[in-house]
Coordinates of C-alpha atoms and ligand atoms in Angstrom, one line a residue:
X1 CA -21.6 -17.2 10.8
X2 CA -20.6 -13.9 11.2
X3 CA -16.9 -12.9 10.1
X4 CA -14.6 -11.0 12.5
X5 CA -13.9 -7.6 10.6
X6 CA -10.6 -6.6 10.1
X7 CA -10.2 -3.0 10.4
X8 CA -7.6 -0.9 8.5
X9 CA -9.0 2.0 10.5
X10 CA -7.9 0.6 13.2
X11 CA -4.6 -1.2 12.6
X12 CA -3.8 2.3 11.4
X13 CA -4.4 3.9 14.5
X14 CA -1.8 1.2 16.3
X15 CA 1.1 1.8 13.9
X16 CA 0.8 5.1 13.5
X17 CA 1.2 5.6 17.1
X18 CA 4.1 2.7 17.6
X19 CA 5.9 5.1 14.3
X20 CA 5.3 8.1 16.3
X21 CA 7.1 6.8 19.5
X22 CA 10.0 5.5 17.5
X23 CA 10.6 8.4 16.1
X24 CA 10.3 10.2 19.1
X25 CA 12.8 7.7 20.6
X26 CA 15.4 8.4 17.9
X27 CA 14.9 11.9 17.9
X28 CA 16.2 11.6 21.4
X29 CA 19.0 9.2 20.6
X30 CA 20.4 10.2 17.4
X31 CA 19.2 13.5 16.9
X32 CA 17.6 13.2 13.7
X33 CA 13.9 12.3 12.5
X34 CA 12.6 10.8 9.2
X35 CA 12.5 13.1 5.9
X36 CA 10.1 12.5 3.6
X37 CA 9.6 14.8 0.2
X38 CA 6.4 14.4 -1.9
X39 CA 7.1 15.6 -5.4
X40 CA 3.7 17.1 -7.1
X41 CA 3.6 18.1 -10.5
X42 CA 0.5 20.1 -11.7
X43 CA -2.3 20.5 -9.7
X44 CA -5.0 18.0 -10.3
X45 CA -7.3 17.8 -7.2
X46 CA -6.9 13.9 -6.7
X47 CA -3.0 14.4 -6.7
X48 CA -3.3 17.4 -4.1
X49 CA -5.6 15.4 -2.0
X50 CA -3.5 12.1 -1.6
X51 CA -0.6 14.3 -1.1
X52 CA -2.1 16.5 1.7
X53 CA -3.1 13.7 3.0
X54 CA 0.7 11.7 3.0
X55 CA 2.0 15.1 4.2
X56 CA -0.2 15.4 6.9
X57 CA 0.2 12.1 8.5
X58 CA 4.3 12.1 8.3
X59 CA 3.6 15.8 10.6
X60 CA 1.7 13.2 12.6
X61 CA 4.3 11.3 13.4
X62 CA 7.2 13.5 13.9
X63 CA 8.9 13.3 10.5
X64 CA 10.3 16.2 8.6
X65 CA 8.1 16.5 5.6
X66 CA 8.4 18.7 2.7
X67 CA 5.6 19.4 0.0
X68 CA 7.7 20.3 -3.0
X69 CA 4.8 21.6 -5.8
X70 CA 6.2 21.7 -9.4
X71 CA 4.3 23.4 -12.2
X72 CA 2.4 21.4 -14.7
X73 CA 5.2 22.1 -17.5
X74 CA 8.1 21.2 -15.5
X75 CA 10.8 19.7 -18.4
X76 CA 11.4 16.1 -17.8
X77 CA 15.1 17.4 -17.4
X78 CA 14.8 19.8 -14.5
X79 CA 12.5 17.0 -12.7
X80 CA 15.4 14.7 -13.0
X81 CA 17.6 17.3 -11.6
X82 CA 15.1 17.9 -8.7
X83 CA 15.2 13.9 -8.1
X84 CA 18.7 13.9 -8.1
X85 CA 19.2 16.9 -5.4
X86 CA 16.9 14.9 -2.9
X87 CA 18.8 11.7 -3.9
X88 CA 22.3 13.5 -2.6
X89 CA 20.2 15.3 0.6
X90 CA 21.3 13.1 3.9
X91 CA 18.4 14.7 5.5
X92 CA 15.6 13.2 3.2
X93 CA 14.7 9.4 3.8
X94 CA 11.9 8.9 1.5
X95 CA 11.3 10.5 -2.1
X96 CA 7.4 10.2 -3.5
X97 CA 6.8 11.1 -6.8
X98 CA 2.8 11.9 -7.1
X99 CA 1.4 9.8 -10.3
X100 CA 0.3 10.4 -12.8
X101 CA 2.8 12.9 -14.2
X102 CA 2.3 14.9 -17.3
X103 CA 2.2 13.2 -20.8
X104 CA 5.7 15.0 -21.6
X105 CA 7.3 13.2 -18.8
X106 CA 8.5 9.7 -19.1
X107 CA 7.1 8.3 -15.5
X108 CA 9.1 5.2 -15.5
X109 CA 12.6 7.0 -16.2
X110 CA 11.3 9.3 -13.4
X111 CA 10.2 6.3 -10.8
X112 CA 13.8 4.7 -11.7
X113 CA 15.9 8.0 -11.4
X114 CA 15.0 7.4 -7.2
X115 CA 17.6 6.1 -5.3
X116 CA 16.5 2.6 -4.3
X117 CA 17.3 3.3 -0.7
X118 CA 14.9 6.3 -0.7
X119 CA 12.2 4.6 -2.7
X120 CA 9.7 3.9 -0.1
X121 CA 7.2 3.4 -2.5
X122 CA 9.1 0.3 -3.1
X123 CA 8.3 0.2 -6.7
X124 CA 12.1 0.7 -8.2
X125 CA 13.3 -2.4 -10.3
X126 CA 16.0 -3.0 -7.3
X127 CA 13.2 -3.1 -4.9
X128 CA 11.3 -5.2 -6.2
X129 CA 13.8 -7.5 -7.0
X130 CA 15.0 -7.3 -3.5
X131 CA 11.3 -8.4 -2.5
X132 CA 12.1 -11.3 -4.8
X133 CA 14.3 -12.5 -3.0
X134 CA 13.2 -12.0 0.4
X135 CA 14.4 -12.3 4.0
X136 CA 17.2 -9.8 4.7
X137 CA 17.2 -8.7 1.3
X138 CA 13.9 -6.6 1.6
X139 CA 14.0 -3.2 2.4
X140 CA 10.4 -1.8 1.2
X141 CA 7.4 -3.4 0.6
X142 CA 5.0 -2.1 -1.8
X143 CA 2.8 0.3 0.6
X144 CA -0.4 -2.0 -0.2
X145 CA 0.3 -5.3 0.0
X146 CA 2.7 -4.4 2.8
X147 CA -0.4 -3.4 4.4
X148 CA -2.3 -6.5 3.6
X149 CA 0.2 -8.8 5.0
X150 CA 0.3 -6.3 8.4
X151 CA -3.5 -6.7 8.7
X152 CA -3.6 -10.5 8.4
X153 CA -0.6 -11.1 10.8
X154 CA -2.5 -8.6 13.4
X155 CA -5.4 -10.2 13.2
X156 CA -3.8 -13.5 14.2
X157 CA -4.5 -15.4 11.6
X158 CA -2.5 -18.2 10.6
X159 CA -0.2 -18.3 7.4
X160 CA 1.9 -20.9 7.4
X161 CA 0.5 -23.6 5.3
X162 CA -2.5 -21.9 4.0
X163 CA -3.8 -21.9 0.8
X164 CA -3.6 -18.4 -0.2
X165 CA -5.5 -17.5 -3.3
X166 CA -4.5 -14.0 -5.1
X167 CA -7.3 -12.6 -7.6
X168 CA -5.2 -10.0 -9.8
X169 CA -1.7 -9.4 -11.2
X170 CA -0.8 -6.3 -10.9
X171 CA 2.5 -5.2 -10.4
X172 CA 0.9 -2.9 -7.4
X173 CA -1.1 -5.5 -5.3
X174 CA -1.7 -8.9 -6.7
X175 CA 2.3 -9.8 -8.0
X176 CA 4.0 -8.5 -4.6
X177 CA 1.3 -9.8 -2.0
X178 CA 1.9 -13.2 -3.8
X179 CA 5.0 -13.2 -3.9
X180 CA 5.5 -12.0 0.1
X181 CA 3.3 -14.8 1.5
X182 CA 5.0 -17.3 -0.4
X183 CA 8.3 -16.3 1.1
X184 CA 9.6 -18.2 4.2
X185 CA 9.2 -16.3 7.5
X186 CA 6.5 -14.7 9.6
X187 CA 3.5 -13.6 7.9
X188 CA 4.2 -15.8 5.1
X189 CA 5.4 -19.2 4.6
X190 CA 1.9 -20.1 2.2
X191 CA 1.1 -22.0 -0.5
X192 CA 0.1 -19.3 -2.8
X193 CA -2.0 -19.1 -6.2
X194 CA -2.6 -16.2 -8.2
X195 CA -5.8 -16.2 -10.5
X196 CA -6.6 -13.3 -13.1
X197 CA -9.2 -12.9 -16.3
X198 CA -7.4 -16.0 -18.4
X199 CA -8.2 -18.6 -15.2
X200 CA -10.2 -21.4 -16.2
X201 CA -12.3 -22.1 -13.2
X202 CA -11.9 -18.8 -11.3
X203 CA -14.7 -20.0 -8.8
X204 CA -12.8 -23.4 -8.0
X205 CA -9.3 -21.7 -7.4
X206 CA -11.2 -19.0 -4.4
X207 CA -13.2 -22.1 -3.2
X208 CA -10.1 -23.5 -1.7
X209 CA -8.6 -20.7 -0.3
X210 CA -7.9 -20.1 3.3
X211 CA -6.9 -16.7 2.8
X212 CA -8.3 -14.7 -0.2
X213 CA -7.1 -11.7 -1.3
X214 CA -8.8 -10.2 -3.9
X215 CA -7.6 -7.0 -6.3
X216 CA -9.3 -6.8 -9.3
X217 CA -11.4 -3.8 -9.4
X218 CA -14.9 -5.7 -10.4
X219 CA -17.4 -4.8 -7.7
X220 CA -18.8 -7.9 -6.1
X221 CA -17.0 -10.1 -8.2
X222 CA -16.4 -12.9 -5.3
X223 CA -19.4 -14.7 -4.8
X224 CA -20.3 -15.7 -1.5
X225 CA -20.5 -19.6 -2.9
X226 CA -17.0 -18.9 -4.0
X227 CA -15.9 -18.4 -0.1
X228 CA -14.5 -21.4 2.1
X229 CA -16.6 -21.6 5.3
X230 CA -14.0 -19.5 8.1
X231 CA -11.7 -18.1 5.5
X232 CA -9.9 -14.7 5.7
X233 CA -11.3 -12.2 2.7
X234 CA -8.8 -9.5 2.4
X235 CA -10.7 -7.3 -0.1
X236 CA -8.9 -4.9 -1.9
X237 CA -11.2 -3.6 -4.5
X238 CA -12.2 0.3 -4.5
X239 CA -15.2 0.9 -7.0
X240 CA -16.7 3.9 -7.5
X241 CA -20.4 2.3 -7.9
X242 CA -22.5 6.3 -7.4
X243 CA -22.4 9.0 -5.5
X244 CA -24.0 10.3 -2.2
X245 CA -24.6 13.3 0.3
X246 CA -22.4 13.1 3.1
X247 CA -24.0 13.7 6.6
X248 CA -20.8 15.2 8.0
X249 CA -20.1 17.9 5.3
X250 CA -22.9 17.8 3.4
X251 CA -21.1 17.5 0.3
X252 CA -21.0 15.2 -2.7
X253 CA -19.0 11.8 -1.9
X254 CA -18.3 8.7 -4.0
X255 CA -20.3 5.3 -3.2
X256 CA -18.0 3.1 -2.6
X257 CA -17.6 -0.9 -3.3
X258 CA -15.3 -3.6 -3.0
X259 CA -15.0 -6.5 -5.1
X260 CA -16.5 -9.1 -2.6
X261 CA -20.1 -9.4 -2.2
X262 CA -19.4 -8.2 1.4
X263 CA -23.1 -8.5 2.8
X264 CA -23.2 -11.9 2.1
X265 CA -20.0 -12.8 2.7
X266 CA -19.3 -11.3 6.2
X267 CA -21.7 -14.3 6.9
X268 CA -19.5 -17.3 5.8
X269 CA -16.1 -15.9 6.1
X270 CA -14.1 -15.9 9.5
X271 CA -12.0 -12.6 9.1
X272 CA -12.9 -10.1 6.1
X273 CA -11.9 -6.6 5.4
X274 CA -14.4 -3.6 4.8
X275 CA -14.6 -1.4 2.0
X276 CA -14.5 1.5 3.3
X277 CA -12.0 1.1 6.2
X278 CA -10.1 -1.7 5.5
X279 CA -7.2 -2.2 3.5
X280 CA -7.8 1.8 1.9
X281 CA -6.2 3.1 5.2
X282 CA -3.2 0.9 5.6
X283 CA -1.6 2.3 2.4
X284 CA 0.2 5.7 3.5
X285 CA 0.4 4.1 7.0
X286 CA 2.9 1.7 5.2
X287 CA 4.8 4.7 3.8
X288 CA 5.3 6.0 6.9
X289 CA 6.4 2.7 8.2
X290 CA 9.0 2.6 5.0
X291 CA 10.2 5.6 5.5
X292 CA 10.8 5.1 9.4
X293 CA 12.8 2.2 8.2
X294 CA 14.9 4.1 5.6
X295 CA 16.1 6.0 8.3
X296 CA 17.0 3.2 10.8
X297 CA 18.7 1.4 7.8
X298 CA 20.7 4.2 7.3
X299 CA 21.8 4.7 11.3
X300 CA 22.3 0.8 11.5
X301 CA 19.3 0.4 13.9
X302 CA 18.4 -3.0 11.1
Ligands
LIG401 P1 -5.4 -3.5 -11.8 O1 -4.3 -2.9 -12.4 O2 -6.2 -3.2 -12.4 O3 -4.9 -5.1 -12.3 C1 -6.2 -6.0 -11.5 C2 -6.3 -7.5 -11.7 O4 -7.4 -8.1 -11.5 C3 -5.3 -8.1 -13.2 O5 -4.7 -8.9 -12.8 C4 -6.6 -8.5 -14.2 O6 -6.7 -9.6 -15.0 C5 -7.4 -8.8 -12.7 N1 -9.2 -9.1 -13.0 C6 -9.8 -8.2 -13.3 N2 -11.1 -8.6 -13.6 C7 -11.0 -9.8 -13.3 C8 -12.0 -10.8 -13.4 N3 -13.5 -10.7 -14.1 N4 -11.6 -12.5 -13.3 C9 -10.4 -12.4 -12.9 N5 -9.4 -11.2 -12.9 C10 -9.6 -10.0 -13.2 O7 -5.6 -3.4 -10.4 P2 -4.8 -3.0 -9.4 O8 -4.5 -1.8 -9.3 O9 -4.3 -4.2 -8.7 O10 -6.2 -2.4 -8.4 C11 -6.8 -4.2 -8.1 C12 -8.2 -2.8 -7.2 O11 -7.5 -2.6 -5.8 C13 -8.8 -1.8 -7.7 O12 -10.4 -1.5 -7.4 C14 -7.7 -1.0 -7.2 O13 -8.8 0.6 -6.8 C15 -7.9 -1.2 -5.9 N6 -6.8 -0.7 -5.0 C16 -6.4 -0.5 -3.8 C17 -5.7 0.1 -2.9 C18 -5.9 0.5 -1.2 O14 -6.8 0.6 -1.0 N7 -5.2 1.2 -1.2 C19 -4.1 0.1 -3.5 C20 -4.3 -0.5 -4.8 C21 -5.4 -0.7 -5.0 P3 -5.6 -9.3 -16.3 O15 -4.1 -9.2 -15.7 O16 -5.5 -10.9 -16.7 O17 -6.2 -8.1 -17.1

């Protein structure tokens, strides 16, 4: 069997088109567009490239986007004051602080200072709690798990009653996606198991999975014989395993590998996400959707 590829690059385009259309409609009816601010502290090239991509995507879908760059030596108090300014700015619906922050700043304190109703990353304890309660309480699911669930839904994979096994228990992927899949509602209603480094027989759990979600950060951790024939395999892992010269730009780029042995797994699974081009493109896409949702909550449209 050759699995159906679930391509994040294609789903991203669909969702960004939908967002662009909705933003234009809201602008026409209500005279406002979503406002997204990204706060960047310092000049780390990786952070700059993430922020640039977020701002570019926000611009593409018609948001009012602000990139607020601060110097490396900004004090914690000044950064907190900046967040307070955006918390109180009616034109801003989403506030992002690009991590990591310099060592003299307490990241947790800064992230917890963001108004939970503008926390479009979904990391504030209030939003984590809302996600746990589920249903109407949920405002902003964290973007990577939100993207994973959307991919499963759009691929037409049945989740109700499905055995879902999640490899990994991080706060940004494993725990939230497990929590989302166990809720009552569309794209969920699953029976969920979370496995991690202390799990006794990883292979046995994976073999039961109708939907296997792998977020461990270990290249080729999941072997083809661990996959149930026909299962849906979502590979969240992004592992740099070397470098190569890009045919497009002639520059050095990283060779990326997922947590699943893709070439062998695709012959057994029913659905599979590639790396790169699978889950990766979904994270910023869902950030845009959360920012649009934030404005819709404010306007009473949700
Ligand atoms: P993390 O915080 O390092 O957590 C990894 C989890 O996997 C931990 O719970 C760990 O178990 C478990 N694990 C590691 N090795 C294992 C093994 N051999 N057997 C069983 N469990 C194992 O990682 P993360 O932030 O969740 O990210 C996971 C992967 O997803 C990374 O490759 C990351 O780059 C990628 N990622 C991609 C996106 C995206 O595409 N947009 C977003 C986020 C993350 P313990 O808790 O027992 O240590």
